[in-house]
């Protein structure tokens, strides 16, 4: 479990560095992060990212853009699996929760998987923008990912509340 935690921290640091290195000269105030959201028009945003290729370490937005989303696949899997394993292995919360709410264990299981599926779909969509900047249903995908992550975090917070409030 400690190795999993350290791997998650390490991948988080690497992802933060890659995000920090991402730069689109002349457009840094508009495009601040590889996950630029539903910034419109997407085809112009992607064109600006693709056409920045002067310095491969600081100004090549395209290289850091691709790296970010490839690493994000691993980061999401590490984080979500760590949270699920931590809850599952630390207590019998998944079999008997003192809050007496049936379905929490299943909801955690499904929300962890939904969060990863929506995160992976978002990453694939961002990478596909390089070849086809079609943005239909993109904002809905982002919203679904945020909702799934929110459910996971709420359930982990419930677990922490149960662990530290009821086990005193």
Short mmCIF file of N, CA and C in Angstrom, two decimals:
data_model
loop_
_atom_site.label_atom_id
_atom_site.label_comp_id
_atom_site.label_asym_id
_atom_site.label_seq_id
_atom_site.Cartn_x
_atom_site.Cartn_y
_atom_site.Cartn_z
N UNK A 1 0.82 -1.19 0.00
CA UNK A 1 0.00 0.00 0.00
C UNK A 1 0.87 1.26 0.00
N UNK A 2 2.01 1.21 0.71
CA UNK A 2 2.89 2.38 0.73
C UNK A 2 3.48 2.65 -0.64
N UNK A 3 3.80 1.58 -1.37
CA UNK A 3 4.34 1.76 -2.72
C UNK A 3 3.30 2.42 -3.61
N UNK A 4 2.06 2.00 -3.47
CA UNK A 4 0.97 2.59 -4.26
C UNK A 4 0.81 4.07 -3.94
N UNK A 5 0.90 4.42 -2.66
CA UNK A 5 0.77 5.82 -2.26
C UNK A 5 1.92 6.66 -2.82
N UNK A 6 3.14 6.13 -2.70
CA UNK A 6 4.29 6.87 -3.23
C UNK A 6 4.25 6.97 -4.75
N UNK A 7 3.78 5.93 -5.42
CA UNK A 7 3.64 5.98 -6.88
C UNK A 7 2.63 7.06 -7.27
N UNK A 8 1.55 7.16 -6.52
CA UNK A 8 0.54 8.19 -6.80
C UNK A 8 1.12 9.58 -6.59
N UNK A 9 1.87 9.77 -5.53
CA UNK A 9 2.51 11.07 -5.27
C UNK A 9 3.51 11.40 -6.38
N UNK A 10 4.33 10.44 -6.77
CA UNK A 10 5.32 10.66 -7.82
C UNK A 10 4.67 11.02 -9.15
N UNK A 11 3.64 10.29 -9.53
CA UNK A 11 2.96 10.59 -10.80
C UNK A 11 2.27 11.95 -10.72
N UNK A 12 1.75 12.31 -9.54
CA UNK A 12 1.14 13.63 -9.36
C UNK A 12 2.17 14.74 -9.56
N UNK A 13 3.36 14.55 -9.02
CA UNK A 13 4.43 15.54 -9.18
C UNK A 13 4.84 15.65 -10.65
N UNK A 14 4.99 14.52 -11.31
CA UNK A 14 5.36 14.52 -12.73
C UNK A 14 4.28 15.22 -13.55
N UNK A 15 3.02 14.94 -13.26
CA UNK A 15 1.92 15.57 -13.98
C UNK A 15 1.92 17.09 -13.76
N UNK A 16 2.20 17.51 -12.53
CA UNK A 16 2.26 18.95 -12.23
C UNK A 16 3.41 19.62 -12.99
N UNK A 17 4.55 18.95 -13.07
CA UNK A 17 5.69 19.51 -13.81
C UNK A 17 5.36 19.63 -15.29
N UNK A 18 4.77 18.60 -15.87
CA UNK A 18 4.41 18.64 -17.28
C UNK A 18 3.39 19.74 -17.53
N UNK A 19 2.43 19.89 -16.64
CA UNK A 19 1.44 20.95 -16.76
C UNK A 19 2.11 22.32 -16.69
N UNK A 20 3.07 22.46 -15.81
CA UNK A 20 3.79 23.73 -15.66
C UNK A 20 4.64 24.03 -16.90
N UNK A 21 5.22 22.99 -17.51
CA UNK A 21 6.07 23.18 -18.69
C UNK A 21 5.26 23.51 -19.95
N UNK A 22 3.99 23.15 -19.96
CA UNK A 22 3.14 23.45 -21.11
C UNK A 22 3.04 24.94 -21.30
N UNK A 23 3.31 25.38 -22.51
CA UNK A 23 3.28 26.80 -22.80
C UNK A 23 2.92 27.02 -24.25
N UNK A 24 2.11 28.02 -24.49
CA UNK A 24 1.79 28.43 -25.85
C UNK A 24 2.18 29.90 -25.94
N UNK A 25 3.39 30.18 -26.50
CA UNK A 25 3.88 31.56 -26.54
C UNK A 25 2.87 32.52 -27.16
N UNK A 26 2.66 33.62 -26.47
CA UNK A 26 1.73 34.62 -26.94
C UNK A 26 0.29 34.36 -26.52
N UNK A 27 0.02 33.17 -26.04
CA UNK A 27 -1.34 32.82 -25.64
C UNK A 27 -1.39 32.24 -24.23
N UNK A 28 -0.33 32.45 -23.45
CA UNK A 28 -0.27 31.90 -22.10
C UNK A 28 -1.39 32.41 -21.20
N UNK A 29 -1.85 33.63 -21.45
CA UNK A 29 -2.92 34.17 -20.61
C UNK A 29 -4.27 33.55 -20.96
N UNK A 30 -4.40 32.98 -22.15
CA UNK A 30 -5.66 32.36 -22.57
C UNK A 30 -5.61 30.85 -22.36
N UNK A 31 -4.53 30.21 -22.82
CA UNK A 31 -4.38 28.76 -22.72
C UNK A 31 -3.35 28.50 -21.63
N UNK A 32 -3.82 28.32 -20.40
CA UNK A 32 -2.92 28.19 -19.25
C UNK A 32 -2.61 26.75 -18.89
N UNK A 33 -3.37 25.82 -19.42
CA UNK A 33 -3.26 24.43 -18.99
C UNK A 33 -3.62 23.52 -20.16
N UNK A 34 -3.02 22.34 -20.26
CA UNK A 34 -3.40 21.44 -21.35
C UNK A 34 -4.88 21.08 -21.34
N UNK A 35 -5.49 20.99 -20.16
CA UNK A 35 -6.92 20.76 -20.09
C UNK A 35 -7.61 22.12 -20.12
N UNK A 36 -7.71 22.68 -21.30
CA UNK A 36 -8.21 24.03 -21.43
C UNK A 36 -9.73 24.11 -21.32
N UNK A 37 -10.39 22.99 -21.15
CA UNK A 37 -11.84 22.98 -20.96
C UNK A 37 -12.58 23.20 -22.26
N UNK A 38 -13.69 23.87 -22.14
CA UNK A 38 -14.54 24.09 -23.31
C UNK A 38 -14.28 25.46 -23.90
N UNK A 39 -13.01 25.83 -23.99
CA UNK A 39 -12.61 27.11 -24.55
C UNK A 39 -12.95 27.12 -26.03
N UNK A 40 -13.68 28.09 -26.47
CA UNK A 40 -14.13 28.14 -27.86
C UNK A 40 -13.42 29.24 -28.62
N UNK A 41 -13.21 29.12 -29.88
CA UNK A 41 -13.43 27.95 -30.72
C UNK A 41 -12.26 26.96 -30.58
N UNK A 42 -12.58 25.71 -30.36
CA UNK A 42 -11.58 24.68 -30.08
C UNK A 42 -10.60 24.52 -31.24
N UNK A 43 -11.07 24.62 -32.47
CA UNK A 43 -10.16 24.44 -33.61
C UNK A 43 -9.06 25.49 -33.61
N UNK A 44 -9.36 26.74 -33.21
CA UNK A 44 -8.33 27.78 -33.14
C UNK A 44 -7.37 27.52 -31.98
N UNK A 45 -7.89 27.07 -30.85
CA UNK A 45 -7.05 26.76 -29.70
C UNK A 45 -6.06 25.66 -30.06
N UNK A 46 -6.55 24.59 -30.66
CA UNK A 46 -5.69 23.47 -31.06
C UNK A 46 -4.68 23.91 -32.11
N UNK A 47 -5.10 24.76 -33.04
CA UNK A 47 -4.17 25.27 -34.07
C UNK A 47 -3.02 26.03 -33.42
N UNK A 48 -3.31 26.83 -32.40
CA UNK A 48 -2.26 27.58 -31.70
C UNK A 48 -1.31 26.63 -30.97
N UNK A 49 -1.86 25.57 -30.38
CA UNK A 49 -1.01 24.61 -29.67
C UNK A 49 -0.12 23.86 -30.65
N UNK A 50 -0.68 23.43 -31.77
CA UNK A 50 0.07 22.65 -32.77
C UNK A 50 1.17 23.49 -33.41
N UNK A 51 0.94 24.76 -33.59
CA UNK A 51 1.91 25.61 -34.30
C UNK A 51 2.99 26.21 -33.41
N UNK A 52 3.09 25.80 -32.17
CA UNK A 52 4.17 26.27 -31.30
C UNK A 52 5.24 25.19 -31.23
N UNK A 53 6.37 25.44 -31.84
CA UNK A 53 7.40 24.40 -31.86
C UNK A 53 8.81 24.95 -31.85
N UNK A 54 9.03 26.10 -31.24
CA UNK A 54 10.38 26.68 -31.27
C UNK A 54 11.34 25.96 -30.33
N UNK A 55 11.18 26.12 -29.03
CA UNK A 55 12.05 25.48 -28.04
C UNK A 55 11.36 24.22 -27.53
N UNK A 56 11.94 23.03 -27.77
CA UNK A 56 11.25 21.80 -27.37
C UNK A 56 11.08 21.63 -25.87
N UNK A 57 11.79 22.40 -25.04
CA UNK A 57 11.66 22.22 -23.59
C UNK A 57 10.69 23.19 -22.96
N UNK A 58 10.62 24.39 -23.45
CA UNK A 58 9.73 25.36 -22.82
C UNK A 58 8.56 25.79 -23.69
N UNK A 59 8.76 25.93 -24.97
CA UNK A 59 7.72 26.52 -25.80
C UNK A 59 6.97 25.53 -26.66
N UNK A 60 7.36 24.28 -26.64
CA UNK A 60 6.66 23.33 -27.50
C UNK A 60 5.40 22.84 -26.80
N UNK A 61 4.35 23.60 -26.98
CA UNK A 61 3.09 23.25 -26.36
C UNK A 61 2.58 21.89 -26.78
N UNK A 62 2.82 21.50 -28.03
CA UNK A 62 2.31 20.23 -28.54
C UNK A 62 2.93 19.04 -27.81
N UNK A 63 4.25 19.06 -27.59
CA UNK A 63 4.92 17.94 -26.93
C UNK A 63 4.43 17.78 -25.49
N UNK A 64 4.37 18.90 -24.75
CA UNK A 64 3.92 18.85 -23.37
C UNK A 64 2.43 18.53 -23.29
N UNK A 65 1.68 18.97 -24.28
CA UNK A 65 0.25 18.67 -24.37
C UNK A 65 0.04 17.16 -24.46
N UNK A 66 0.75 16.49 -25.36
CA UNK A 66 0.63 15.04 -25.51
C UNK A 66 1.10 14.32 -24.25
N UNK A 67 2.23 14.75 -23.71
CA UNK A 67 2.75 14.12 -22.48
C UNK A 67 1.75 14.22 -21.34
N UNK A 68 1.13 15.37 -21.19
CA UNK A 68 0.18 15.57 -20.09
C UNK A 68 -0.92 14.52 -20.14
N UNK A 69 -1.52 14.32 -21.30
CA UNK A 69 -2.66 13.42 -21.37
C UNK A 69 -2.25 11.95 -21.31
N UNK A 70 -1.07 11.63 -21.77
CA UNK A 70 -0.58 10.25 -21.63
C UNK A 70 -0.32 9.95 -20.15
N UNK A 71 0.31 10.88 -19.45
CA UNK A 71 0.57 10.70 -18.01
C UNK A 71 -0.73 10.72 -17.22
N UNK A 72 -1.70 11.50 -17.68
CA UNK A 72 -2.98 11.59 -16.97
C UNK A 72 -3.73 10.26 -16.96
N UNK A 73 -3.55 9.44 -18.00
CA UNK A 73 -4.13 8.09 -17.99
C UNK A 73 -3.63 7.31 -16.76
N UNK A 74 -2.32 7.39 -16.54
CA UNK A 74 -1.69 6.66 -15.43
C UNK A 74 -2.08 7.29 -14.09
N UNK A 75 -2.07 8.63 -14.04
CA UNK A 75 -2.37 9.33 -12.80
C UNK A 75 -3.78 9.01 -12.30
N UNK A 76 -4.75 9.07 -13.19
CA UNK A 76 -6.14 8.79 -12.80
C UNK A 76 -6.27 7.36 -12.27
N UNK A 77 -5.63 6.42 -12.96
CA UNK A 77 -5.69 5.02 -12.51
C UNK A 77 -5.03 4.87 -11.14
N UNK A 78 -3.87 5.50 -10.94
CA UNK A 78 -3.18 5.41 -9.64
C UNK A 78 -4.02 6.02 -8.53
N UNK A 79 -4.52 7.22 -8.75
CA UNK A 79 -5.27 7.92 -7.71
C UNK A 79 -6.55 7.17 -7.35
N UNK A 80 -7.34 6.83 -8.34
CA UNK A 80 -8.63 6.19 -8.07
C UNK A 80 -8.46 4.81 -7.46
N UNK A 81 -7.51 4.04 -7.98
CA UNK A 81 -7.31 2.70 -7.41
C UNK A 81 -6.75 2.81 -5.99
N UNK A 82 -5.90 3.81 -5.73
CA UNK A 82 -5.38 4.00 -4.38
C UNK A 82 -6.52 4.34 -3.41
N UNK A 83 -7.38 5.27 -3.80
CA UNK A 83 -8.49 5.64 -2.93
C UNK A 83 -9.40 4.45 -2.65
N UNK A 84 -9.71 3.69 -3.70
CA UNK A 84 -10.59 2.53 -3.51
C UNK A 84 -9.93 1.48 -2.64
N UNK A 85 -8.66 1.17 -2.91
CA UNK A 85 -7.96 0.16 -2.11
C UNK A 85 -7.83 0.60 -0.66
N UNK A 86 -7.57 1.88 -0.47
CA UNK A 86 -7.40 2.39 0.89
C UNK A 86 -8.69 2.21 1.70
N UNK A 87 -9.82 2.53 1.09
CA UNK A 87 -11.10 2.36 1.77
C UNK A 87 -11.39 0.88 1.96
N UNK A 88 -11.18 0.09 0.92
CA UNK A 88 -11.53 -1.33 0.97
C UNK A 88 -10.68 -2.11 1.98
N UNK A 89 -9.39 -1.80 2.05
CA UNK A 89 -8.50 -2.59 2.89
C UNK A 89 -8.37 -2.07 4.31
N UNK A 90 -8.80 -0.86 4.57
CA UNK A 90 -8.60 -0.28 5.89
C UNK A 90 -9.68 -0.66 6.90
N UNK A 91 -10.82 -1.03 6.43
CA UNK A 91 -11.93 -1.25 7.36
C UNK A 91 -12.96 -2.16 6.72
N UNK A 92 -13.94 -2.50 7.49
CA UNK A 92 -15.04 -3.29 6.95
C UNK A 92 -16.16 -2.39 6.44
N UNK A 93 -15.84 -1.14 6.14
CA UNK A 93 -16.82 -0.16 5.68
C UNK A 93 -17.55 -0.66 4.45
N UNK A 94 -16.85 -1.38 3.59
CA UNK A 94 -17.50 -1.84 2.37
C UNK A 94 -18.51 -2.95 2.63
N UNK A 95 -18.38 -3.64 3.76
CA UNK A 95 -19.36 -4.68 4.05
C UNK A 95 -20.41 -4.22 5.07
N UNK A 96 -19.99 -3.45 6.06
CA UNK A 96 -20.91 -2.94 7.08
C UNK A 96 -20.54 -1.51 7.41
N UNK A 97 -21.29 -0.56 6.89
CA UNK A 97 -20.98 0.82 7.25
C UNK A 97 -21.91 1.29 8.35
N UNK A 98 -21.39 1.98 9.35
CA UNK A 98 -22.20 2.39 10.50
C UNK A 98 -23.22 3.47 10.14
N UNK A 99 -23.08 4.08 8.98
CA UNK A 99 -24.06 5.09 8.58
C UNK A 99 -25.37 4.44 8.14
N UNK A 100 -25.35 3.11 8.03
CA UNK A 100 -26.53 2.32 7.69
C UNK A 100 -27.15 2.72 6.35
N UNK A 101 -26.31 3.13 5.43
CA UNK A 101 -26.77 3.48 4.09
C UNK A 101 -26.39 2.33 3.17
N UNK A 102 -27.38 1.63 2.70
CA UNK A 102 -27.10 0.51 1.81
C UNK A 102 -26.69 1.05 0.45
N UNK A 103 -25.80 0.35 -0.18
CA UNK A 103 -25.39 0.72 -1.53
C UNK A 103 -24.14 1.57 -1.60
N UNK A 104 -23.64 2.08 -0.47
CA UNK A 104 -22.42 2.90 -0.52
C UNK A 104 -21.23 2.14 -1.11
N UNK A 105 -21.01 0.89 -0.72
CA UNK A 105 -19.88 0.17 -1.30
C UNK A 105 -19.99 0.02 -2.82
N UNK A 106 -21.18 -0.33 -3.29
CA UNK A 106 -21.37 -0.47 -4.73
C UNK A 106 -21.23 0.87 -5.42
N UNK A 107 -21.76 1.90 -4.80
CA UNK A 107 -21.67 3.24 -5.39
C UNK A 107 -20.21 3.68 -5.51
N UNK A 108 -19.41 3.39 -4.49
CA UNK A 108 -17.99 3.72 -4.56
C UNK A 108 -17.31 2.96 -5.69
N UNK A 109 -17.59 1.68 -5.78
CA UNK A 109 -17.00 0.85 -6.85
C UNK A 109 -17.36 1.40 -8.23
N UNK A 110 -18.64 1.66 -8.45
CA UNK A 110 -19.08 2.13 -9.77
C UNK A 110 -18.62 3.56 -10.05
N UNK A 111 -18.58 4.41 -9.03
CA UNK A 111 -18.15 5.79 -9.27
C UNK A 111 -16.66 5.87 -9.56
N UNK A 112 -15.85 5.01 -8.94
CA UNK A 112 -14.42 4.96 -9.25
C UNK A 112 -14.22 4.56 -10.71
N UNK A 113 -14.95 3.55 -11.13
CA UNK A 113 -14.83 3.11 -12.52
C UNK A 113 -15.37 4.15 -13.49
N UNK A 114 -16.49 4.78 -13.15
CA UNK A 114 -17.06 5.82 -14.01
C UNK A 114 -16.10 7.00 -14.13
N UNK A 115 -15.51 7.40 -13.01
CA UNK A 115 -14.56 8.52 -13.04
C UNK A 115 -13.40 8.21 -13.96
N UNK A 116 -12.87 6.99 -13.89
CA UNK A 116 -11.74 6.65 -14.77
C UNK A 116 -12.18 6.59 -16.23
N UNK A 117 -13.33 6.02 -16.49
CA UNK A 117 -13.81 5.93 -17.88
C UNK A 117 -14.01 7.32 -18.47
N UNK A 118 -14.64 8.22 -17.71
CA UNK A 118 -14.86 9.58 -18.21
C UNK A 118 -13.54 10.34 -18.33
N UNK A 119 -12.61 10.12 -17.41
CA UNK A 119 -11.29 10.77 -17.49
C UNK A 119 -10.53 10.28 -18.71
N UNK A 120 -10.55 8.97 -18.94
CA UNK A 120 -9.87 8.41 -20.12
C UNK A 120 -10.52 8.91 -21.41
N UNK A 121 -11.85 8.98 -21.43
CA UNK A 121 -12.54 9.49 -22.61
C UNK A 121 -12.19 10.96 -22.86
N UNK A 122 -12.07 11.72 -21.78
CA UNK A 122 -11.67 13.13 -21.93
C UNK A 122 -10.25 13.22 -22.49
N UNK A 123 -9.33 12.40 -21.97
CA UNK A 123 -7.96 12.41 -22.48
C UNK A 123 -7.92 12.05 -23.97
N UNK A 124 -8.66 11.04 -24.34
CA UNK A 124 -8.70 10.63 -25.76
C UNK A 124 -9.27 11.76 -26.60
N UNK A 125 -10.29 12.43 -26.10
CA UNK A 125 -10.89 13.54 -26.84
C UNK A 125 -9.89 14.67 -27.03
N UNK A 126 -9.17 15.01 -25.96
CA UNK A 126 -8.15 16.07 -26.09
C UNK A 126 -7.09 15.67 -27.11
N UNK A 127 -6.65 14.42 -27.10
CA UNK A 127 -5.65 13.98 -28.07
C UNK A 127 -6.22 13.91 -29.48
N UNK A 128 -7.49 13.59 -29.61
CA UNK A 128 -8.12 13.55 -30.93
C UNK A 128 -8.30 14.95 -31.51
N UNK A 129 -8.36 15.96 -30.64
CA UNK A 129 -8.49 17.33 -31.11
C UNK A 129 -7.34 17.70 -32.05
N UNK A 130 -6.18 17.05 -31.89
CA UNK A 130 -5.04 17.35 -32.74
C UNK A 130 -5.32 17.01 -34.20
N UNK A 131 -6.19 16.03 -34.42
CA UNK A 131 -6.50 15.60 -35.79
C UNK A 131 -7.87 16.04 -36.24
N UNK A 132 -8.79 16.20 -35.31
CA UNK A 132 -10.15 16.58 -35.65
C UNK A 132 -10.74 17.39 -34.50
N UNK A 133 -10.65 18.71 -34.57
CA UNK A 133 -11.15 19.54 -33.46
C UNK A 133 -12.67 19.63 -33.41
N UNK A 134 -13.34 18.51 -33.38
CA UNK A 134 -14.79 18.45 -33.25
C UNK A 134 -15.13 18.44 -31.77
N UNK A 135 -15.99 19.36 -31.35
CA UNK A 135 -16.22 19.52 -29.91
C UNK A 135 -17.64 19.18 -29.48
N UNK A 136 -18.39 18.48 -30.28
CA UNK A 136 -19.75 18.16 -29.86
C UNK A 136 -19.72 17.22 -28.66
N UNK A 137 -20.53 17.49 -27.69
CA UNK A 137 -20.67 16.70 -26.46
C UNK A 137 -19.44 16.74 -25.56
N UNK A 138 -18.48 17.62 -25.85
CA UNK A 138 -17.26 17.67 -25.05
C UNK A 138 -17.53 18.24 -23.66
N UNK A 139 -18.32 19.30 -23.58
CA UNK A 139 -18.60 19.88 -22.26
C UNK A 139 -19.42 18.92 -21.40
N UNK A 140 -20.28 18.10 -22.02
CA UNK A 140 -21.03 17.09 -21.25
C UNK A 140 -20.07 16.04 -20.69
N UNK A 141 -19.07 15.66 -21.46
CA UNK A 141 -18.08 14.69 -21.00
C UNK A 141 -17.31 15.22 -19.80
N UNK A 142 -16.92 16.48 -19.87
CA UNK A 142 -16.21 17.11 -18.75
C UNK A 142 -17.12 17.15 -17.51
N UNK A 143 -18.38 17.51 -17.70
CA UNK A 143 -19.32 17.55 -16.57
C UNK A 143 -19.50 16.18 -15.94
N UNK A 144 -19.63 15.14 -16.75
CA UNK A 144 -19.79 13.78 -16.22
C UNK A 144 -18.56 13.33 -15.44
N UNK A 145 -17.38 13.70 -15.94
CA UNK A 145 -16.14 13.35 -15.23
C UNK A 145 -16.10 14.05 -13.87
N UNK A 146 -16.45 15.30 -13.84
CA UNK A 146 -16.43 16.07 -12.58
C UNK A 146 -17.44 15.49 -11.59
N UNK A 147 -18.62 15.12 -12.07
CA UNK A 147 -19.64 14.53 -11.19
C UNK A 147 -19.14 13.20 -10.63
N UNK A 148 -18.54 12.36 -11.48
CA UNK A 148 -18.04 11.05 -11.01
C UNK A 148 -16.94 11.24 -9.97
N UNK A 149 -16.00 12.16 -10.22
CA UNK A 149 -14.95 12.42 -9.24
C UNK A 149 -15.54 12.98 -7.94
N UNK A 150 -16.55 13.83 -8.05
CA UNK A 150 -17.19 14.40 -6.86
C UNK A 150 -17.83 13.30 -6.02
N UNK A 151 -18.49 12.34 -6.67
CA UNK A 151 -19.10 11.23 -5.93
C UNK A 151 -18.02 10.42 -5.21
N UNK A 152 -16.92 10.15 -5.92
CA UNK A 152 -15.81 9.40 -5.29
C UNK A 152 -15.30 10.15 -4.07
N UNK A 153 -15.06 11.44 -4.22
CA UNK A 153 -14.52 12.22 -3.09
C UNK A 153 -15.51 12.33 -1.94
N UNK A 154 -16.79 12.44 -2.22
CA UNK A 154 -17.80 12.47 -1.16
C UNK A 154 -17.82 11.14 -0.42
N UNK A 155 -17.75 10.04 -1.15
CA UNK A 155 -17.76 8.73 -0.49
C UNK A 155 -16.49 8.50 0.33
N UNK A 156 -15.35 8.97 -0.17
CA UNK A 156 -14.12 8.86 0.61
C UNK A 156 -14.22 9.74 1.86
N UNK A 157 -14.83 10.91 1.73
CA UNK A 157 -15.04 11.77 2.90
C UNK A 157 -15.97 11.10 3.91
N UNK A 158 -17.01 10.43 3.43
CA UNK A 158 -17.90 9.68 4.33
C UNK A 158 -17.13 8.59 5.06
N UNK A 159 -16.26 7.90 4.32
CA UNK A 159 -15.43 6.86 4.93
C UNK A 159 -14.55 7.46 6.02
N UNK A 160 -13.89 8.58 5.71
CA UNK A 160 -13.02 9.22 6.70
C UNK A 160 -13.81 9.70 7.91
N UNK A 161 -15.00 10.23 7.67
CA UNK A 161 -15.86 10.65 8.78
C UNK A 161 -16.21 9.47 9.65
N UNK A 162 -16.61 8.38 9.01
CA UNK A 162 -16.97 7.17 9.76
C UNK A 162 -15.76 6.64 10.54
N UNK A 163 -14.61 6.66 9.92
CA UNK A 163 -13.42 6.09 10.57
C UNK A 163 -13.01 6.91 11.78
N UNK A 164 -13.04 8.23 11.66
CA UNK A 164 -12.53 9.05 12.74
C UNK A 164 -13.64 9.54 13.70
N UNK A 165 -14.89 9.55 13.27
CA UNK A 165 -15.96 9.98 14.16
C UNK A 165 -16.57 8.81 14.96
N UNK A 166 -16.70 7.65 14.32
CA UNK A 166 -17.33 6.52 14.99
C UNK A 166 -16.33 5.63 15.72
N UNK A 167 -15.07 5.66 15.33
CA UNK A 167 -14.06 4.78 15.94
C UNK A 167 -13.31 5.45 17.09
N UNK A 168 -13.83 6.51 17.63
CA UNK A 168 -13.14 7.22 18.70
C UNK A 168 -13.29 6.48 20.00
#
